[in-house]
Amino acid sequence: MKIGQNIKELRLKSDFTTKFMAEEVGITEEEYINIENDGDVTLNLLEVIANRLSTTIVDIIELKDATGGVRNFFNNNNGNQGTIINIQGVNQEEIRKAYKEAYEDLYSEKLKRVPQLEALLHQHNIKFDF
């Protein structure tokens, strides 16, 4: 079984570089390339890599592609302290980028309203403290 080759194939499908993946999982690029060349990888690191590739360890081992839908996996590793959700079939980087853009647009629109609200308060002689 060639886990490293499977990781590489999934990484290439996601258009990620080895440098990007290494930074995302917290290792050097050399260490990451070694993993893709079928070097040793711990189960914990394999899980981190799988999460970043929006897949599961099982899917990496069996080289299953995303099903085209959304699959949620709930893992509770610390009693009831939290839940980890992996979304497969959706590029997490695109979600982060879209969320950031939407937030910035909303913030910008709200910021434009402040001078208008101040002018209305002055116009109607309403005292205010900011």
GROMACS .gro file of N, CA, C and O in nm:
model
  520
    1MET      N    1   0.085  -0.118   0.000
    1MET     CA    2   0.000   0.000   0.000
    1MET      C    3   0.089   0.123   0.000
    1MET      O    4   0.183   0.133   0.075
    2LYS      N    5   0.059   0.218  -0.086
    2LYS     CA    6   0.140   0.338  -0.104
    2LYS      C    7   0.063   0.460  -0.052
    2LYS      O    8   0.006   0.536  -0.130
    3ILE      N    9   0.064   0.479   0.078
    3ILE     CA   10  -0.009   0.590   0.139
    3ILE      C   11   0.047   0.724   0.089
    3ILE      O   12  -0.029   0.816   0.058
    4GLY      N   13   0.179   0.733   0.083
    4GLY     CA   14   0.241   0.858   0.038
    4GLY      C   15   0.198   0.897  -0.102
    4GLY      O   16   0.170   1.014  -0.130
    5GLN      N   17   0.193   0.800  -0.192
    5GLN     CA   18   0.149   0.828  -0.329
    5GLN      C   19   0.002   0.871  -0.332
    5GLN      O   20  -0.035   0.959  -0.410
    6ASN      N   21  -0.079   0.811  -0.245
    6ASN     CA   22  -0.220   0.850  -0.237
    6ASN      C   23  -0.233   0.994  -0.186
    6ASN      O   24  -0.314   1.072  -0.237
    7ILE      N   25  -0.153   1.029  -0.086
    7ILE     CA   26  -0.154   1.166  -0.034
    7ILE      C   27  -0.115   1.263  -0.145
    7ILE      O   28  -0.179   1.367  -0.163
    8LYS      N   29  -0.011   1.228  -0.219
    8LYS     CA   30   0.036   1.314  -0.327
    8LYS      C   31  -0.073   1.334  -0.433
    8LYS      O   32  -0.097   1.447  -0.478
    9GLU      N   33  -0.140   1.226  -0.469
    9GLU     CA   34  -0.246   1.236  -0.570
    9GLU      C   35  -0.359   1.327  -0.522
    9GLU      O   36  -0.409   1.411  -0.596
   10LEU      N   37  -0.400   1.312  -0.396
   10LEU     CA   38  -0.505   1.396  -0.341
   10LEU      C   39  -0.460   1.542  -0.330
   10LEU      O   40  -0.538   1.634  -0.356
   11ARG      N   41  -0.334   1.564  -0.294
   11ARG     CA   42  -0.280   1.700  -0.285
   11ARG      C   43  -0.282   1.767  -0.422
   11ARG      O   44  -0.323   1.882  -0.436
   12LEU      N   45  -0.240   1.694  -0.524
   12LEU     CA   46  -0.238   1.750  -0.659
   12LEU      C   47  -0.378   1.783  -0.708
   12LEU      O   48  -0.399   1.884  -0.776
   13LYS      N   49  -0.476   1.699  -0.674
   13LYS     CA   50  -0.615   1.728  -0.713
   13LYS      C   51  -0.666   1.854  -0.645
   13LYS      O   52  -0.754   1.922  -0.698
   14SER      N   53  -0.610   1.886  -0.528
   14SER     CA   54  -0.650   2.008  -0.456
   14SER      C   55  -0.569   2.129  -0.498
   14SER      O   56  -0.591   2.239  -0.448
   15ASP      N   57  -0.472   2.109  -0.588
   15ASP     CA   58  -0.384   2.217  -0.635
   15ASP      C   59  -0.304   2.280  -0.521
   15ASP      O   60  -0.282   2.401  -0.520
   16PHE      N   61  -0.262   2.199  -0.424
   16PHE     CA   62  -0.178   2.247  -0.315
   16PHE      C   63  -0.033   2.212  -0.345
   16PHE      O   64  -0.003   2.107  -0.401
   17THR      N   65   0.059   2.298  -0.305
   17THR     CA   66   0.201   2.270  -0.319
   17THR      C   67   0.249   2.192  -0.197
   17THR      O   68   0.183   2.191  -0.092
   18THR      N   69   0.366   2.131  -0.210
   18THR     CA   70   0.422   2.060  -0.095
   18THR      C   71   0.457   2.160   0.016
   18THR      O   72   0.441   2.130   0.134
   19LYS      N   73   0.501   2.279  -0.023
   19LYS     CA   74   0.534   2.383   0.076
   19LYS      C   75   0.409   2.422   0.155
   19LYS      O   76   0.413   2.434   0.278
   20PHE      N   77   0.299   2.444   0.084
   20PHE     CA   78   0.174   2.481   0.150
   20PHE      C   79   0.129   2.373   0.248
   20PHE      O   80   0.095   2.402   0.363
   21MET      N   81   0.132   2.249   0.203
   21MET     CA   82   0.089   2.139   0.290
   21MET      C   83   0.179   2.126   0.412
   21MET      O   84   0.131   2.105   0.524
   22ALA      N   85   0.309   2.139   0.393
   22ALA     CA   86   0.403   2.129   0.505
   22ALA      C   87   0.373   2.236   0.609
   22ALA      O   88   0.368   2.208   0.730
   23GLU      N   89   0.350   2.358   0.563
   23GLU     CA   90   0.318   2.468   0.655
   23GLU      C   91   0.186   2.442   0.727
   23GLU      O   92   0.173   2.465   0.847
   24GLU      N   93   0.088   2.391   0.654
   24GLU     CA   94  -0.044   2.366   0.712
   24GLU      C   95  -0.041   2.258   0.821
   24GLU      O   96  -0.116   2.266   0.917
   25VAL      N   97   0.043   2.158   0.803
   25VAL     CA   98   0.046   2.047   0.900
   25VAL      C   99   0.157   2.063   1.002
   25VAL      O  100   0.170   1.982   1.093
   26GLY      N  101   0.240   2.168   0.986
   26GLY     CA  102   0.339   2.199   1.087
   26GLY      C  103   0.469   2.120   1.082
   26GLY      O  104   0.529   2.090   1.186
   27ILE      N  105   0.512   2.088   0.962
   27ILE     CA  106   0.640   2.019   0.944
   27ILE      C  107   0.718   2.089   0.834
   27ILE      O  108   0.664   2.177   0.766
   28THR      N  109   0.843   2.049   0.815
   28THR     CA  110   0.922   2.108   0.707
   28THR      C  111   0.877   2.051   0.573
   28THR      O  112   0.817   1.943   0.567
   29GLU      N  113   0.908   2.123   0.469
   29GLU     CA  114   0.873   2.075   0.335
   29GLU      C  115   0.945   1.944   0.306
   29GLU      O  116   0.889   1.853   0.244
   30GLU      N  117   1.070   1.934   0.351
   30GLU     CA  118   1.147   1.811   0.331
   30GLU      C  119   1.080   1.692   0.399
   30GLU      O  120   1.070   1.583   0.340
   31GLU      N  121   1.032   1.713   0.520
   31GLU     CA  122   0.962   1.604   0.591
   31GLU      C  123   0.833   1.566   0.518
   31GLU      O  124   0.800   1.448   0.506
   32TYR      N  125   0.763   1.667   0.467
   32TYR     CA  126   0.638   1.639   0.395
   32TYR      C  127   0.666   1.561   0.266
   32TYR      O  128   0.597   1.463   0.235
   33ILE      N  129   0.766   1.604   0.191
   33ILE     CA  130   0.801   1.533   0.067
   33ILE      C  131   0.840   1.389   0.098
   33ILE      O  132   0.805   1.297   0.023
   34ASN      N  133   0.909   1.368   0.208
   34ASN     CA  134   0.946   1.233   0.250
   34ASN      C  135   0.822   1.146   0.271
   34ASN      O  136   0.819   1.029   0.234
   35ILE      N  137   0.718   1.205   0.331
   35ILE     CA  138   0.592   1.131   0.352
   35ILE      C  139   0.532   1.092   0.218
   35ILE      O  140   0.489   0.979   0.198
   36GLU      N  141   0.529   1.187   0.123
   36GLU     CA  142   0.473   1.157  -0.009
   36GLU      C  143   0.556   1.053  -0.084
   36GLU      O  144   0.505   0.985  -0.172
   37ASN      N  145   0.683   1.041  -0.048
   37ASN     CA  146   0.769   0.939  -0.109
   37ASN      C  147   0.763   0.810  -0.028
   37ASN      O  148   0.857   0.730  -0.031
   38ASP      N  149   0.653   0.792   0.041
   38ASP     CA  150   0.625   0.671   0.120
   38ASP      C  151   0.717   0.653   0.240
   38ASP      O  152   0.745   0.541   0.282
   39GLY      N  153   0.761   0.766   0.297
   39GLY     CA  154   0.836   0.761   0.422
   39GLY      C  155   0.740   0.738   0.538
   39GLY      O  156   0.618   0.732   0.521
   40ASP      N  157   0.794   0.727   0.656
   40ASP     CA  158   0.713   0.702   0.775
   40ASP      C  159   0.626   0.823   0.807
   40ASP      O  160   0.668   0.938   0.792
   41VAL      N  161   0.506   0.795   0.854
   41VAL     CA  162   0.414   0.899   0.899
   41VAL      C  163   0.337   0.845   1.020
   41VAL      O  164   0.294   0.730   1.021
   42THR      N  165   0.322   0.929   1.121
   42THR     CA  166   0.246   0.887   1.239
   42THR      C  167   0.097   0.895   1.208
   42THR      O  168   0.054   0.967   1.118
   43LEU      N  169   0.021   0.825   1.286
   43LEU     CA  170  -0.125   0.826   1.270
   43LEU      C  171  -0.180   0.966   1.296
   43LEU      O  172  -0.269   1.013   1.224
   44ASN      N  173  -0.125   1.033   1.398
   44ASN     CA  174  -0.171   1.169   1.428
   44ASN      C  175  -0.144   1.264   1.311
   44ASN      O  176  -0.230   1.344   1.275
   45LEU      N  177  -0.025   1.256   1.253
   45LEU     CA  178   0.008   1.343   1.140
   45LEU      C  179  -0.076   1.306   1.018
   45LEU      O  180  -0.120   1.394   0.944
   46LEU      N  181  -0.101   1.179   0.998
   46LEU     CA  182  -0.185   1.136   0.887
   46LEU      C  183  -0.326   1.195   0.902
   46LEU      O  184  -0.387   1.237   0.804
   47GLU      N  185  -0.375   1.202   1.024
   47GLU     CA  186  -0.507   1.261   1.048
   47GLU      C  187  -0.507   1.410   1.015
   47GLU      O  188  -0.600   1.461   0.953
   48VAL      N  189  -0.400   1.480   1.053
   48VAL     CA  190  -0.390   1.623   1.021
   48VAL      C  191  -0.385   1.644   0.870
   48VAL      O  192  -0.451   1.733   0.816
   49ILE      N  193  -0.308   1.562   0.801
   49ILE     CA  194  -0.300   1.571   0.655
   49ILE      C  195  -0.436   1.543   0.592
   49ILE      O  196  -0.481   1.615   0.502
   50ALA      N  197  -0.504   1.441   0.641
   50ALA     CA  198  -0.636   1.407   0.589
   50ALA      C  199  -0.733   1.523   0.608
   50ALA      O  200  -0.808   1.559   0.516
   51ASN      N  201  -0.731   1.583   0.726
   51ASN     CA  202  -0.820   1.698   0.752
   51ASN      C  203  -0.792   1.811   0.655
   51ASN      O  204  -0.885   1.872   0.601
   52ARG      N  205  -0.665   1.840   0.629
   52ARG     CA  206  -0.630   1.950   0.539
   52ARG      C  207  -0.669   1.920   0.396
   52ARG      O  208  -0.700   2.011   0.319
   53LEU      N  209  -0.669   1.793   0.359
   53LEU     CA  210  -0.710   1.754   0.224
   53LEU      C  211  -0.860   1.728   0.215
   53LEU      O  212  -0.909   1.679   0.114
   54SER      N  213  -0.932   1.760   0.323
   54SER     CA  214  -1.079   1.743   0.328
   54SER      C  215  -1.119   1.599   0.300
   54SER      O  216  -1.211   1.572   0.223
   55THR      N  217  -1.051   1.508   0.366
   55THR     CA  218  -1.081   1.366   0.348
   55THR      C  219  -1.059   1.295   0.481
   55THR      O  220  -1.046   1.359   0.584
   56THR      N  221  -1.057   1.163   0.479
   56THR     CA  222  -1.035   1.084   0.600
   56THR      C  223  -0.912   0.996   0.580
   56THR      O  224  -0.867   0.975   0.467
   57ILE      N  225  -0.863   0.943   0.691
   57ILE     CA  226  -0.750   0.851   0.683
   57ILE      C  227  -0.787   0.729   0.599
   57ILE      O  228  -0.710   0.684   0.515
   58VAL      N  229  -0.907   0.678   0.619
   58VAL     CA  230  -0.952   0.560   0.543
   58VAL      C  231  -0.954   0.591   0.394
   58VAL      O  232  -0.908   0.511   0.312
   59ASP      N  233  -1.003   0.710   0.360
   59ASP     CA  234  -1.007   0.747   0.219
   59ASP      C  235  -0.868   0.763   0.161
   59ASP      O  236  -0.845   0.734   0.043
   60ILE      N  237  -0.772   0.810   0.241
   60ILE     CA  238  -0.633   0.818   0.193
   60ILE      C  239  -0.579   0.678   0.169
   60ILE      O  240  -0.518   0.651   0.066
   61ILE      N  241  -0.602   0.589   0.263
   61ILE     CA  242  -0.551   0.452   0.250
   61ILE      C  243  -0.612   0.383   0.128
   61ILE      O  244  -0.543   0.319   0.050
   62GLU      N  245  -0.743   0.400   0.111
   62GLU     CA  246  -0.813   0.334   0.000
   62GLU      C  247  -0.816   0.420  -0.126
   62GLU      O  248  -0.866   0.376  -0.228
   63LEU      N  249  -0.767   0.544  -0.117
   63LEU     CA  250  -0.769   0.643  -0.225
   63LEU      C  251  -0.909   0.659  -0.283
   63LEU      O  252  -0.935   0.644  -0.401
   64LYS      N  253  -1.000   0.692  -0.193
   64LYS     CA  254  -1.136   0.725  -0.235
   64LYS      C  255  -1.145   0.875  -0.255
   64LYS      O  256  -1.098   0.952  -0.173
   65ASP      N  257  -1.207   0.915  -0.363
   65ASP     CA  258  -1.229   1.056  -0.387
   65ASP      C  259  -1.353   1.102  -0.311
   65ASP      O  260  -1.434   1.022  -0.267
   66ALA      N  261  -1.366   1.233  -0.302
   66ALA     CA  262  -1.486   1.290  -0.241
   66ALA      C  263  -1.608   1.245  -0.320
   66ALA      O  264  -1.604   1.230  -0.442
   67THR      N  265  -1.717   1.225  -0.250
   67THR     CA  266  -1.838   1.174  -0.315
   67THR      C  267  -1.914   1.282  -0.389
   67THR      O  268  -2.014   1.255  -0.452
   68GLY      N  269  -1.871   1.406  -0.380
   68GLY     CA  270  -1.940   1.515  -0.447
   68GLY      C  271  -2.039   1.583  -0.355
   68GLY      O  272  -2.089   1.689  -0.383
   69GLY      N  273  -2.065   1.524  -0.242
   69GLY     CA  274  -2.154   1.584  -0.145
   69GLY      C  275  -2.075   1.625  -0.023
   69GLY      O  276  -1.954   1.636  -0.025
   70VAL      N  277  -2.147   1.644   0.085
   70VAL     CA  278  -2.083   1.681   0.210
   70VAL      C  279  -2.101   1.567   0.308
   70VAL      O  280  -2.211   1.517   0.326
   71ARG      N  281  -1.991   1.526   0.368
   71ARG     CA  282  -1.997   1.423   0.471
   71ARG      C  283  -1.940   1.482   0.597
   71ARG      O  284  -1.831   1.539   0.594
   72ASN      N  285  -2.010   1.473   0.706
   72ASN     CA  286  -1.961   1.523   0.833
   72ASN      C  287  -1.918   1.406   0.920
   72ASN      O  288  -1.988   1.307   0.930
   73PHE      N  289  -1.802   1.421   0.984
   73PHE     CA  290  -1.752   1.323   1.077
   73PHE      C  291  -1.738   1.391   1.211
   73PHE      O  292  -1.674   1.495   1.221
   74PHE      N  293  -1.797   1.335   1.312
   74PHE     CA  294  -1.789   1.391   1.445
   74PHE      C  295  -1.699   1.304   1.530
   74PHE      O  296  -1.728   1.188   1.553
   75ASN      N  297  -1.588   1.360   1.571
   75ASN     CA  298  -1.492   1.289   1.654
   75ASN      C  299  -1.485   1.358   1.789
   75ASN      O  300  -1.461   1.477   1.795
   76ASN      N  301  -1.505   1.285   1.895
   76ASN     CA  302  -1.496   1.345   2.026
   76ASN      C  303  -1.381   1.278   2.098
   76ASN      O  304  -1.396   1.172   2.156
   77ASN      N  305  -1.263   1.340   2.091
   77ASN     CA  306  -1.143   1.281   2.146
   77ASN      C  307  -1.116   1.322   2.290
   77ASN      O  308  -1.027   1.268   2.353
   78ASN      N  309  -1.188   1.419   2.342
   78ASN     CA  310  -1.162   1.470   2.476
   78ASN      C  311  -1.288   1.466   2.561
   78ASN      O  312  -1.330   1.566   2.617
   79GLY      N  313  -1.350   1.351   2.572
   79GLY     CA  314  -1.474   1.346   2.649
   79GLY      C  315  -1.578   1.431   2.579
   79GLY      O  316  -1.605   1.416   2.463
   80ASN      N  317  -1.633   1.524   2.650
   80ASN     CA  318  -1.733   1.615   2.593
   80ASN      C  319  -1.677   1.755   2.574
   80ASN      O  320  -1.749   1.852   2.580
   81GLN      N  321  -1.548   1.766   2.551
   81GLN     CA  322  -1.483   1.896   2.542
   81GLN      C  323  -1.494   1.961   2.405
   81GLN      O  324  -1.466   2.077   2.392
   82GLY      N  325  -1.532   1.888   2.305
   82GLY     CA  326  -1.538   1.951   2.174
   82GLY      C  327  -1.564   1.852   2.063
   82GLY      O  328  -1.562   1.732   2.084
   83THR      N  329  -1.590   1.905   1.946
   83THR     CA  330  -1.619   1.823   1.830
   83THR      C  331  -1.536   1.873   1.713
   83THR      O  332  -1.526   1.993   1.691
   84ILE      N  333  -1.479   1.783   1.639
   84ILE     CA  334  -1.405   1.816   1.518
   84ILE      C  335  -1.492   1.776   1.400
   84ILE      O  336  -1.543   1.666   1.395
   85ILE      N  337  -1.508   1.866   1.307
   85ILE     CA  338  -1.591   1.837   1.189
   85ILE      C  339  -1.503   1.844   1.066
   85ILE      O  340  -1.439   1.945   1.040
   86ASN      N  341  -1.500   1.737   0.992
   86ASN     CA  342  -1.429   1.733   0.865
   86ASN      C  343  -1.533   1.736   0.755
   86ASN      O  344  -1.624   1.655   0.755
   87ILE      N  345  -1.519   1.826   0.660
   87ILE     CA  346  -1.612   1.832   0.548
   87ILE      C  347  -1.540   1.779   0.426
   87ILE      O  348  -1.438   1.833   0.387
   88GLN      N  349  -1.595   1.675   0.369
   88GLN     CA  350  -1.533   1.617   0.251
   88GLN      C  351  -1.613   1.657   0.128
   88GLN      O  352  -1.734   1.661   0.130
   89GLY      N  353  -1.543   1.686   0.022
   89GLY     CA  354  -1.608   1.722  -0.102
   89GLY      C  355  -1.620   1.873  -0.119
   89GLY      O  356  -1.668   1.921  -0.219
   90VAL      N  357  -1.576   1.949  -0.019
   90VAL     CA  358  -1.581   2.094  -0.025
   90VAL      C  359  -1.441   2.145   0.008
   90VAL      O  360  -1.383   2.107   0.109
   91ASN      N  361  -1.387   2.228  -0.076
   91ASN     CA  362  -1.253   2.281  -0.054
   91ASN      C  363  -1.258   2.380   0.062
   91ASN      O  364  -1.318   2.486   0.051
   92GLN      N  365  -1.195   2.346   0.173
   92GLN     CA  366  -1.200   2.430   0.292
   92GLN      C  367  -1.134   2.565   0.270
   92GLN      O  368  -1.176   2.665   0.329
   93GLU      N  369  -1.034   2.573   0.186
   93GLU     CA  370  -0.968   2.700   0.158
   93GLU      C  371  -1.065   2.795   0.087
   93GLU      O  372  -1.068   2.915   0.116
   94GLU      N  373  -1.146   2.743  -0.004
   94GLU     CA  374  -1.245   2.826  -0.072
   94GLU      C  375  -1.350   2.876   0.026
   94GLU      O  376  -1.396   2.990   0.015
   95ILE      N  377  -1.388   2.793   0.122
   95ILE     CA  378  -1.486   2.834   0.224
   95ILE      C  379  -1.427   2.947   0.308
   95ILE      O  380  -1.494   3.048   0.333
   96ARG      N  381  -1.302   2.933   0.351
   96ARG     CA  382  -1.238   3.038   0.431
   96ARG      C  383  -1.231   3.169   0.354
   96ARG      O  384  -1.259   3.276   0.407
   97LYS      N  385  -1.194   3.161   0.225
   97LYS     CA  386  -1.181   3.281   0.143
   97LYS      C  387  -1.318   3.348   0.124
   97LYS      O  388  -1.330   3.470   0.138
   98ALA      N  389  -1.421   3.271   0.096
   98ALA     CA  390  -1.555   3.326   0.076
   98ALA      C  391  -1.607   3.390   0.204
   98ALA      O  392  -1.668   3.498   0.201
   99TYR      N  393  -1.581   3.325   0.318
   99TYR     CA  394  -1.626   3.380   0.446
   99TYR      C  395  -1.557   3.514   0.473
   99TYR      O  396  -1.621   3.610   0.513
  100LYS      N  397  -1.426   3.519   0.448
  100LYS     CA  398  -1.350   3.642   0.472
  100LYS      C  399  -1.401   3.754   0.382
  100LYS      O  400  -1.422   3.867   0.428
  101GLU      N  401  -1.425   3.724   0.254
  101GLU     CA  402  -1.474   3.826   0.162
  101GLU      C  403  -1.612   3.876   0.202
  101GLU      O  404  -1.640   3.995   0.200
  102ALA      N  405  -1.700   3.784   0.243
  102ALA     CA  406  -1.835   3.823   0.285
  102ALA      C  407  -1.828   3.911   0.409
  102ALA      O  408  -1.900   4.011   0.420
  103TYR      N  409  -1.744   3.873   0.505
  103TYR     CA  410  -1.730   3.951   0.628
  103TYR      C  411  -1.677   4.091   0.597
  103TYR      O  412  -1.728   4.190   0.649
  104GLU      N  413  -1.576   4.099   0.511
  104GLU     CA  414  -1.519   4.230   0.477
  104GLU      C  415  -1.622   4.318   0.406
  104GLU      O  416  -1.630   4.438   0.432
  105ASP      N  417  -1.702   4.260   0.317
  105ASP     CA  418  -1.806   4.337   0.249
  105ASP      C  419  -1.910   4.387   0.347
  105ASP      O  420  -1.951   4.504   0.342
  106LEU      N  421  -1.952   4.302   0.438
  106LEU     CA  422  -2.052   4.340   0.538
  106LEU      C  423  -1.998   4.450   0.628
  106LEU      O  424  -2.065   4.550   0.654
  107TYR      N  425  -1.876   4.435   0.675
  107TYR     CA  426  -1.813   4.534   0.762
  107TYR      C  427  -1.801   4.668   0.690
  107TYR      O  428  -1.831   4.773   0.747
  108SER      N  429  -1.759   4.665   0.565
  108SER     CA  430  -1.743   4.787   0.487
  108SER      C  431  -1.877   4.860   0.472
  108SER      O  432  -1.884   4.981   0.488
  109GLU      N  433  -1.983   4.785   0.443
  109GLU     CA  434  -2.115   4.846   0.429
  109GLU      C  435  -2.163   4.908   0.559
  109GLU      O  436  -2.219   5.017   0.561
  110LYS      N  437  -2.141   4.838   0.670
  110LYS     CA  438  -2.183   4.890   0.800
  110LYS      C  439  -2.103   5.015   0.838
  110LYS      O  440  -2.156   5.109   0.896
  111LEU      N  441  -1.976   5.016   0.802
  111LEU     CA  442  -1.889   5.129   0.833
  111LEU      C  443  -1.934   5.254   0.758
  111LEU      O  444  -1.925   5.366   0.810
  112LYS      N  445  -1.986   5.238   0.638
  112LYS     CA  446  -2.035   5.351   0.559
  112LYS      C  447  -2.157   5.415   0.622
  112LYS      O  448  -2.185   5.533   0.598
  113ARG      N  449  -2.231   5.342   0.705
  113ARG     CA  450  -2.352   5.395   0.766
  113ARG      C  451  -2.326   5.487   0.884
  113ARG      O  452  -2.411   5.567   0.920
  114VAL      N  453  -2.210   5.477   0.945
  114VAL     CA  454  -2.180   5.555   1.065
  114VAL      C  455  -2.193   5.705   1.039
  114VAL      O  456  -2.263   5.775   1.113
  115PRO      N  457  -2.129   5.760   0.935
  115PRO     CA  458  -2.144   5.905   0.911
  115PRO      C  459  -2.290   5.945   0.884
  115PRO      O  460  -2.334   6.052   0.926
  116GLN      N  461  -2.365   5.858   0.816
  116GLN     CA  462  -2.505   5.888   0.789
  116GLN      C  463  -2.585   5.894   0.918
  116GLN      O  464  -2.669   5.983   0.938
  117LEU      N  465  -2.557   5.800   1.008
  117LEU     CA  466  -2.628   5.799   1.136
  117LEU      C  467  -2.590   5.920   1.221
  117LEU      O  468  -2.677   5.980   1.286
  118GLU      N  469  -2.463   5.957   1.222
  118GLU     CA  470  -2.421   6.076   1.296
  118GLU      C  471  -2.490   6.201   1.242
  118GLU      O  472  -2.534   6.286   1.319
  119ALA      N  473  -2.500   6.213   1.110
  119ALA     CA  474  -2.565   6.329   1.050
  119ALA      C  475  -2.713   6.335   1.089
  119ALA      O  476  -2.765   6.443   1.122
  120LEU      N  477  -2.779   6.222   1.091
  120LEU     CA  478  -2.920   6.220   1.132
  120LEU      C  479  -2.937   6.260   1.278
  120LEU      O  480  -3.029   6.334   1.313
  121LEU      N  481  -2.848   6.213   1.363
  121LEU     CA  482  -2.855   6.250   1.505
  121LEU      C  483  -2.836   6.401   1.522
  121LEU      O  484  -2.909   6.465   1.599
  122HIS      N  485  -2.738   6.459   1.453
  122HIS     CA  486  -2.716   6.604   1.459
  122HIS      C  487  -2.836   6.680   1.405
  122HIS      O  488  -2.878   6.780   1.462
  123GLN      N  489  -2.889   6.631   1.296
  123GLN     CA  490  -3.001   6.697   1.229
  123GLN      C  491  -3.122   6.705   1.321
  123GLN      O  492  -3.197   6.803   1.319
  124HIS      N  493  -3.142   6.606   1.405
  124HIS     CA  494  -3.257   6.602   1.495
  124HIS      C  495  -3.221   6.640   1.638
  124HIS      O  496  -3.297   6.617   1.731
  125ASN      N  497  -3.103   6.700   1.654
  125ASN     CA  498  -3.055   6.747   1.784
  125ASN      C  499  -3.060   6.639   1.892
  125ASN      O  500  -3.104   6.662   2.003
  126ILE      N  501  -3.018   6.522   1.856
  126ILE     CA  502  -3.013   6.410   1.951
  126ILE      C  503  -2.870   6.398   2.000
  126ILE      O  504  -2.777   6.386   1.921
  127LYS      N  505  -2.855   6.407   2.133
  127LYS     CA  506  -2.721   6.397   2.192
  127LYS      C  507  -2.676   6.251   2.193
  127LYS      O  508  -2.757   6.161   2.216
  128PHE      N  509  -2.548   6.231   2.169
  128PHE     CA  510  -2.493   6.095   2.169
  128PHE      C  511  -2.348   6.099   2.212
  128PHE      O  512  -2.279   6.199   2.196
  129ASP      N  513  -2.301   5.991   2.271
  129ASP     CA  514  -2.161   5.973   2.308
  129ASP      C  515  -2.110   5.844   2.245
  129ASP      O  516  -2.173   5.740   2.255
  130PHE      N  517  -1.995   5.855   2.181
  130PHE     CA  518  -1.934   5.736   2.120
  130PHE      C  519  -1.804   5.708   2.187
  130PHE      O  520  -1.729   5.784   2.224
   0.00000   0.00000   0.00000
